[in-house]
Coordinates of C-alpha atoms in Angstrom, one line a residue:
M1 CA 27.8 -2.7 6.0
A2 CA 25.1 -0.6 3.9
L3 CA 24.3 -1.4 0.6
R4 CA 25.3 1.9 -1.3
W5 CA 22.7 3.0 -4.0
G6 CA 23.3 5.4 -6.9
I7 CA 19.8 6.9 -8.3
C8 CA 19.8 7.6 -11.9
S9 CA 17.3 10.1 -13.0
A10 CA 15.6 12.4 -10.6
G11 CA 12.0 12.1 -11.8
K12 CA 9.0 11.1 -9.8
I13 CA 9.7 7.4 -9.7
S14 CA 13.3 7.7 -8.7
H15 CA 11.9 10.1 -5.8
D16 CA 9.5 7.7 -4.5
F17 CA 12.1 4.7 -4.8
A18 CA 14.5 7.1 -2.6
C19 CA 11.3 7.5 -0.1
G20 CA 10.9 3.6 0.0
L21 CA 14.7 3.1 0.7
S22 CA 14.1 6.0 3.4
T23 CA 11.7 3.6 5.5
L24 CA 14.6 0.9 5.5
D25 CA 17.4 0.2 8.3
S26 CA 19.9 3.2 7.4
S27 CA 22.6 0.6 8.5
L28 CA 21.6 -1.8 5.4
H29 CA 20.7 0.9 3.0
T30 CA 22.0 4.5 1.7
I31 CA 21.6 6.5 -1.0
G32 CA 25.6 7.5 -1.9
A33 CA 24.6 9.7 -5.2
V34 CA 21.9 10.9 -7.4
A35 CA 22.7 11.8 -11.1
A36 CA 20.3 13.7 -13.6
R37 CA 21.1 15.3 -17.1
S38 CA 20.7 18.7 -15.1
L39 CA 23.0 19.4 -12.3
E40 CA 20.6 21.5 -10.6
N41 CA 18.1 18.9 -10.5
A42 CA 20.3 16.5 -9.3
K43 CA 21.5 19.0 -6.5
E44 CA 17.8 19.5 -5.6
F45 CA 16.6 16.0 -5.2
A46 CA 19.9 15.5 -3.2
E47 CA 18.9 17.9 -0.8
L48 CA 15.5 16.7 -0.5
H49 CA 16.6 13.4 0.4
K50 CA 20.1 14.4 1.9
I51 CA 22.2 12.4 -0.2
P52 CA 25.8 13.7 -0.1
T53 CA 26.7 13.5 -3.9
A54 CA 25.2 14.7 -7.4
Y55 CA 26.1 14.4 -10.5
G56 CA 25.0 16.5 -13.8
S57 CA 25.8 13.6 -15.9
Y58 CA 24.9 9.8 -15.9
E59 CA 28.6 8.8 -16.7
E60 CA 29.9 10.3 -13.5
L61 CA 27.7 7.9 -11.5
A62 CA 28.8 5.3 -13.4
A63 CA 32.4 5.8 -12.8
D64 CA 31.8 6.4 -9.0
D65 CA 33.3 3.2 -7.3
N66 CA 31.6 4.2 -3.9
I67 CA 28.3 3.0 -5.4
D68 CA 27.3 -0.8 -4.9
V69 CA 24.3 -0.7 -7.2
I70 CA 22.4 1.5 -9.5
Y71 CA 18.4 2.2 -9.6
I72 CA 17.5 3.4 -13.3
G73 CA 14.2 5.7 -13.0
S74 CA 14.4 7.2 -16.4
V75 CA 12.1 7.3 -19.0
N76 CA 11.3 4.3 -20.8
S77 CA 13.1 4.8 -24.1
A78 CA 16.2 5.6 -22.1
H79 CA 16.3 2.3 -20.4
R80 CA 18.6 0.3 -22.8
D81 CA 21.1 2.6 -23.1
L82 CA 21.1 3.9 -19.5
C83 CA 21.7 -0.2 -18.5
L84 CA 24.4 -0.5 -21.2
L85 CA 26.0 2.3 -19.8
F86 CA 26.2 1.0 -16.1
L87 CA 26.8 -2.5 -17.2
N88 CA 29.8 -1.9 -19.0
H89 CA 31.5 -0.1 -15.9
N90 CA 30.8 -3.1 -14.1
R91 CA 27.8 -2.1 -11.9
N92 CA 25.1 -4.3 -10.2
V93 CA 21.8 -2.6 -11.8
I94 CA 18.2 -2.6 -11.5
C95 CA 15.9 -0.9 -14.0
E96 CA 12.5 0.3 -13.7
K97 CA 9.8 -1.9 -15.8
P98 CA 9.4 -1.9 -18.6
L99 CA 13.2 -3.3 -19.0
S100 CA 13.0 -2.0 -22.5
L101 CA 11.1 -1.3 -25.8
N102 CA 11.5 -5.0 -27.1
V103 CA 12.6 -8.4 -26.8
K104 CA 15.9 -7.5 -28.7
Q105 CA 17.0 -4.7 -26.4
A106 CA 16.1 -6.9 -23.3
N107 CA 18.4 -9.7 -25.0
E108 CA 21.1 -7.3 -25.3
I109 CA 20.8 -5.8 -21.7
I110 CA 20.7 -9.3 -19.9
S111 CA 23.3 -10.7 -22.3
L112 CA 25.9 -8.0 -21.1
A113 CA 24.9 -8.6 -17.7
K114 CA 26.0 -11.8 -17.7
R115 CA 29.2 -11.2 -19.4
K116 CA 29.8 -8.8 -16.9
D117 CA 28.6 -11.1 -14.0
V118 CA 26.9 -8.5 -12.2
F119 CA 23.7 -8.6 -10.5
F120 CA 21.0 -7.2 -12.9
M121 CA 17.0 -7.2 -12.4
E122 CA 14.1 -5.5 -13.9
A123 CA 12.3 -3.6 -11.1
V124 CA 8.9 -5.2 -11.2
W125 CA 7.7 -4.3 -7.5
T126 CA 4.6 -5.7 -7.4
R127 CA 6.4 -9.1 -7.2
F128 CA 8.2 -8.5 -4.2
F129 CA 4.8 -7.1 -1.9
P130 CA 3.6 -9.5 1.0
V131 CA 0.4 -10.1 -1.0
S132 CA 2.6 -11.2 -3.8
Q133 CA 4.3 -13.5 -1.5
K134 CA 1.1 -14.7 -0.1
I135 CA 0.0 -15.4 -3.2
R136 CA 2.6 -17.8 -4.4
E137 CA 2.6 -19.4 -1.2
I138 CA -1.1 -20.1 -1.4
I139 CA -0.8 -21.4 -5.0
S140 CA 2.5 -23.6 -4.6
S141 CA 0.6 -25.1 -1.6
G142 CA -2.2 -26.3 -3.8
Q143 CA -4.5 -25.9 -0.7
I144 CA -7.3 -24.3 -3.1
G145 CA -6.5 -26.0 -6.1
E146 CA -4.7 -25.6 -9.5
V147 CA -5.0 -21.9 -11.0
K148 CA -7.7 -22.0 -14.0
L149 CA -8.3 -18.3 -14.5
V150 CA -6.9 -15.1 -13.9
R151 CA -9.0 -11.8 -14.0
A152 CA -7.2 -8.3 -13.7
N153 CA -8.2 -5.0 -15.1
F154 CA -6.0 -1.7 -14.7
A155 CA -6.8 1.6 -15.9
L156 CA -5.8 5.2 -15.2
P157 CA -5.9 8.5 -16.9
I158 CA -2.2 8.7 -17.7
L159 CA -2.0 9.5 -21.3
K160 CA -1.6 13.0 -20.9
K161 CA 2.1 14.0 -20.9
E162 CA 4.8 14.0 -23.4
R163 CA 6.5 10.9 -22.6
T164 CA 3.1 8.8 -22.5
L165 CA 2.1 10.0 -25.7
K166 CA 5.1 9.5 -28.1
K167 CA 6.4 6.3 -29.6
E168 CA 9.9 7.6 -29.6
L169 CA 9.5 7.8 -25.8
G170 CA 8.1 4.7 -25.1
G171 CA 4.9 5.7 -24.7
G172 CA 1.3 4.1 -24.3
A173 CA -0.7 2.7 -22.0
A174 CA 0.8 -1.2 -22.3
Y175 CA 4.3 -0.4 -20.8
D176 CA 3.1 1.8 -18.0
I177 CA -0.4 -0.2 -17.4
G178 CA -0.7 -3.3 -19.1
I179 CA 2.4 -4.7 -17.9
Y180 CA 0.9 -5.2 -14.5
P181 CA -2.2 -7.2 -14.9
L182 CA 0.3 -9.3 -17.6
Q183 CA 3.0 -9.9 -15.1
L184 CA 0.3 -10.9 -12.3
A185 CA -1.0 -13.6 -15.0
L186 CA 2.5 -14.5 -15.5
M187 CA 3.2 -14.9 -11.9
A188 CA -0.1 -17.1 -11.2
F189 CA 1.2 -19.6 -13.9
N190 CA 4.2 -19.9 -12.4
D191 CA 6.1 -17.8 -15.4
E192 CA 5.0 -20.3 -17.9
E193 CA 4.8 -19.0 -21.3
P194 CA 1.0 -18.7 -22.5
T195 CA 0.5 -20.8 -25.8
S196 CA -1.4 -18.0 -27.4
V197 CA -1.6 -14.1 -26.9
T198 CA -4.8 -12.3 -28.4
V199 CA -5.5 -8.7 -28.2
S200 CA -8.1 -6.4 -29.3
G201 CA -7.8 -2.4 -28.7
H202 CA -7.5 0.8 -29.6
L203 CA -4.1 3.0 -30.8
M204 CA -4.2 6.9 -30.3
E205 CA -3.5 9.4 -32.9
G206 CA 0.4 9.6 -32.3
G207 CA 0.2 5.4 -32.9
V208 CA 0.8 4.5 -29.3
D209 CA -1.9 2.5 -27.4
E210 CA -4.7 3.6 -25.5
C211 CA -6.3 0.3 -24.3
G212 CA -6.2 -3.3 -25.0
N213 CA -8.2 -6.4 -23.9
I214 CA -5.6 -9.3 -23.6
T215 CA -6.2 -12.9 -23.6
L216 CA -3.4 -15.7 -22.8
L217 CA -4.2 -19.2 -23.0
Y218 CA -2.4 -22.1 -21.5
P219 CA -2.6 -26.0 -21.6
G220 CA -5.1 -27.6 -19.4
N221 CA -7.8 -25.3 -20.4
R222 CA -6.3 -22.4 -18.4
M223 CA -6.6 -18.9 -19.0
A224 CA -6.1 -15.2 -18.2
A225 CA -8.4 -11.8 -19.3
L226 CA -6.4 -8.8 -19.0
L227 CA -7.8 -5.4 -19.6
Y228 CA -5.9 -2.3 -19.2
S229 CA -6.4 1.6 -20.4
G230 CA -4.6 4.6 -19.9
L231 CA -7.4 7.5 -20.5
C232 CA -10.2 6.1 -17.6
T233 CA -10.2 4.3 -14.2
L234 CA -11.8 0.8 -13.6
T235 CA -11.9 -0.9 -10.1
N236 CA -8.3 -1.9 -10.7
D237 CA -8.7 -5.3 -8.7
A238 CA -7.9 -8.8 -9.5
E239 CA -9.4 -12.4 -9.2
I240 CA -7.1 -15.7 -9.2
A241 CA -9.8 -18.7 -9.6
C242 CA -8.5 -21.8 -8.7
T243 CA -10.2 -25.4 -8.9
N244 CA -11.0 -25.2 -5.0
G245 CA -10.9 -21.5 -4.1
L246 CA -10.6 -17.9 -5.1
I247 CA -7.9 -15.4 -4.5
K248 CA -9.4 -11.8 -4.7
I249 CA -6.7 -8.8 -4.5
Y250 CA -8.3 -5.4 -3.9
S251 CA -7.3 -2.2 -5.5
P252 CA -4.6 -1.0 -6.1
C253 CA -3.8 -4.3 -7.5
W254 CA -0.2 -3.3 -8.8
C255 CA 1.2 -2.2 -5.4
P256 CA -1.7 -4.2 -3.3
T257 CA -1.6 -4.5 0.6
Q258 CA -5.1 -6.5 1.0
M259 CA -6.2 -10.0 -0.1
D260 CA -8.9 -12.4 0.4
V261 CA -8.7 -16.2 -0.1
T262 CA -11.8 -18.3 -0.3
N263 CA -11.8 -22.0 0.1
L264 CA -14.7 -23.6 -1.6
E265 CA -14.5 -26.6 0.2
T266 CA -14.5 -25.3 3.7
G267 CA -16.8 -22.6 3.0
K268 CA -14.1 -20.2 4.7
T269 CA -12.6 -16.8 3.8
D270 CA -9.3 -15.5 5.1
N271 CA -8.5 -11.9 5.0
F272 CA -4.9 -10.6 4.7
H273 CA -3.8 -6.7 5.2
F274 CA -0.2 -5.4 5.1
T275 CA 0.4 -2.2 6.7
L276 CA 2.9 0.1 5.0
P277 CA 5.4 2.4 6.9
T278 CA 5.6 6.1 6.8
P279 CA 8.4 7.7 4.7
R280 CA 10.0 11.0 5.8
V281 CA 9.1 12.5 2.4
S282 CA 6.0 12.1 0.8
P283 CA 5.9 10.0 -2.3
N284 CA 4.3 10.7 -5.8
F285 CA 2.3 7.4 -6.4
D286 CA 0.1 5.1 -4.6
N287 CA 1.9 2.6 -1.9
S288 CA 5.3 3.8 -3.3
E289 CA 6.5 3.1 0.2
G290 CA 6.2 -0.7 -1.1
L291 CA 9.2 -0.1 -3.3
R292 CA 11.1 -0.7 0.0
Y293 CA 10.3 -4.6 -0.8
E294 CA 12.2 -5.0 -4.1
A295 CA 15.1 -2.7 -2.5
E296 CA 15.7 -5.4 0.4
A297 CA 15.5 -8.4 -2.0
V298 CA 18.0 -6.8 -4.1
R299 CA 20.4 -6.2 -1.0
Q300 CA 20.1 -9.9 0.0
A301 CA 20.5 -11.4 -3.4
I302 CA 23.6 -9.3 -3.7
K303 CA 24.9 -9.9 -0.3
E304 CA 24.2 -13.8 -1.2
G305 CA 26.5 -13.3 -4.6
K306 CA 23.6 -13.7 -7.0
K307 CA 23.5 -12.4 -10.4
E308 CA 19.5 -12.4 -10.5
H309 CA 16.6 -12.5 -8.4
A310 CA 14.3 -15.9 -8.6
L311 CA 11.3 -13.6 -8.2
M312 CA 12.2 -11.5 -11.4
S313 CA 14.6 -13.5 -13.0
H314 CA 16.3 -12.8 -16.5
K315 CA 14.0 -15.6 -18.1
T316 CA 10.9 -14.0 -16.9
S317 CA 12.0 -10.5 -18.1
L318 CA 12.3 -12.0 -21.6
L319 CA 8.9 -13.4 -21.4
L320 CA 7.6 -10.3 -20.1
A321 CA 9.0 -8.6 -22.9
S322 CA 8.5 -11.0 -25.5
T323 CA 4.4 -11.0 -24.4
L324 CA 4.4 -7.0 -24.2
E325 CA 5.9 -7.0 -27.7
K326 CA 3.3 -9.2 -28.9
V327 CA 0.6 -7.2 -27.1
R328 CA 1.8 -3.9 -29.2
N329 CA 2.2 -5.4 -32.2
S330 CA -1.5 -6.7 -32.5
L331 CA -2.5 -3.5 -31.9
G332 CA -0.3 -2.3 -34.7
Y333 CA 2.3 -0.5 -32.4
V334 CA 5.8 -1.4 -33.7
V335 CA 9.2 0.1 -32.7
E336 CA 12.4 -0.4 -34.5
G337 CA 13.8 -4.0 -33.5
D338 CA 10.5 -5.9 -32.9
S339 CA 10.7 -9.4 -33.6
V340 CA 7.4 -10.0 -34.8
P341 CA 6.0 -6.8 -36.5
K342 CA 2.8 -6.4 -38.3

């Protein structure tokens, strides 16, 4: 039987998630309903994606017993309240990154998910791409040694719209851009908590972060150097340097389809390229067809009765939220409820 998805919010990322779902087997995945604050917008979304039911409120979607799992693609500042709404209705939920604005909110969400005994996951889609799977395989095998250094840069001019410029809407570059190189570094170090998080960067006039240069330090002289910006463009690639080799991830590193692995002992470089299918409706953003990977991972996990996914566990979401909070606070970007304000 197909997993019946409910889409919360009819914005651009929700559109792309629906596009990703359309590339999967319809006998395994179907969209049963979409909800938006405007019924007109929900109906327009439903017509485009051939969804049978449209709601003009999120509460109606939460009460729909014909839905198996909810995808939340709303503005960052709404994530906490919407997660709590659907979890309180005993719904399985995946919520777009960032899960919340700070650790306090993330703990509140995850604690409720555990009490309700439902599946819950932060939707960090990059972790489910075949390239990410190959990276984990290579690192865990030890074939090119131990990870010593992660270098990643990601910059796109996104800080132009209201939601990205206002603190009250969860704006700034860290939440939308910086989170990607950060999650890559955490993954490369097996989601180990760094011993040190230091940041330099700049805030914009409204108090949200424009850019940052993050350094993570780990025991054993391991480190990550991560550069991000929301007002310019960089090469948007990444490298994972190991004691006996190098992994190069090509742009777009946040949704990658190509990587190289060089073994320094043999001198051999292996190239990996993974193609994406073409959806029925064109997405808004790069490689959004790849949202299919996290959707299928969620289906498998729910089918197996799991309450979280090992590739993006509750513990990992809390570590990511904690590290993001440290990054923001170090730059002087503080929101209500932060645990380490400056």
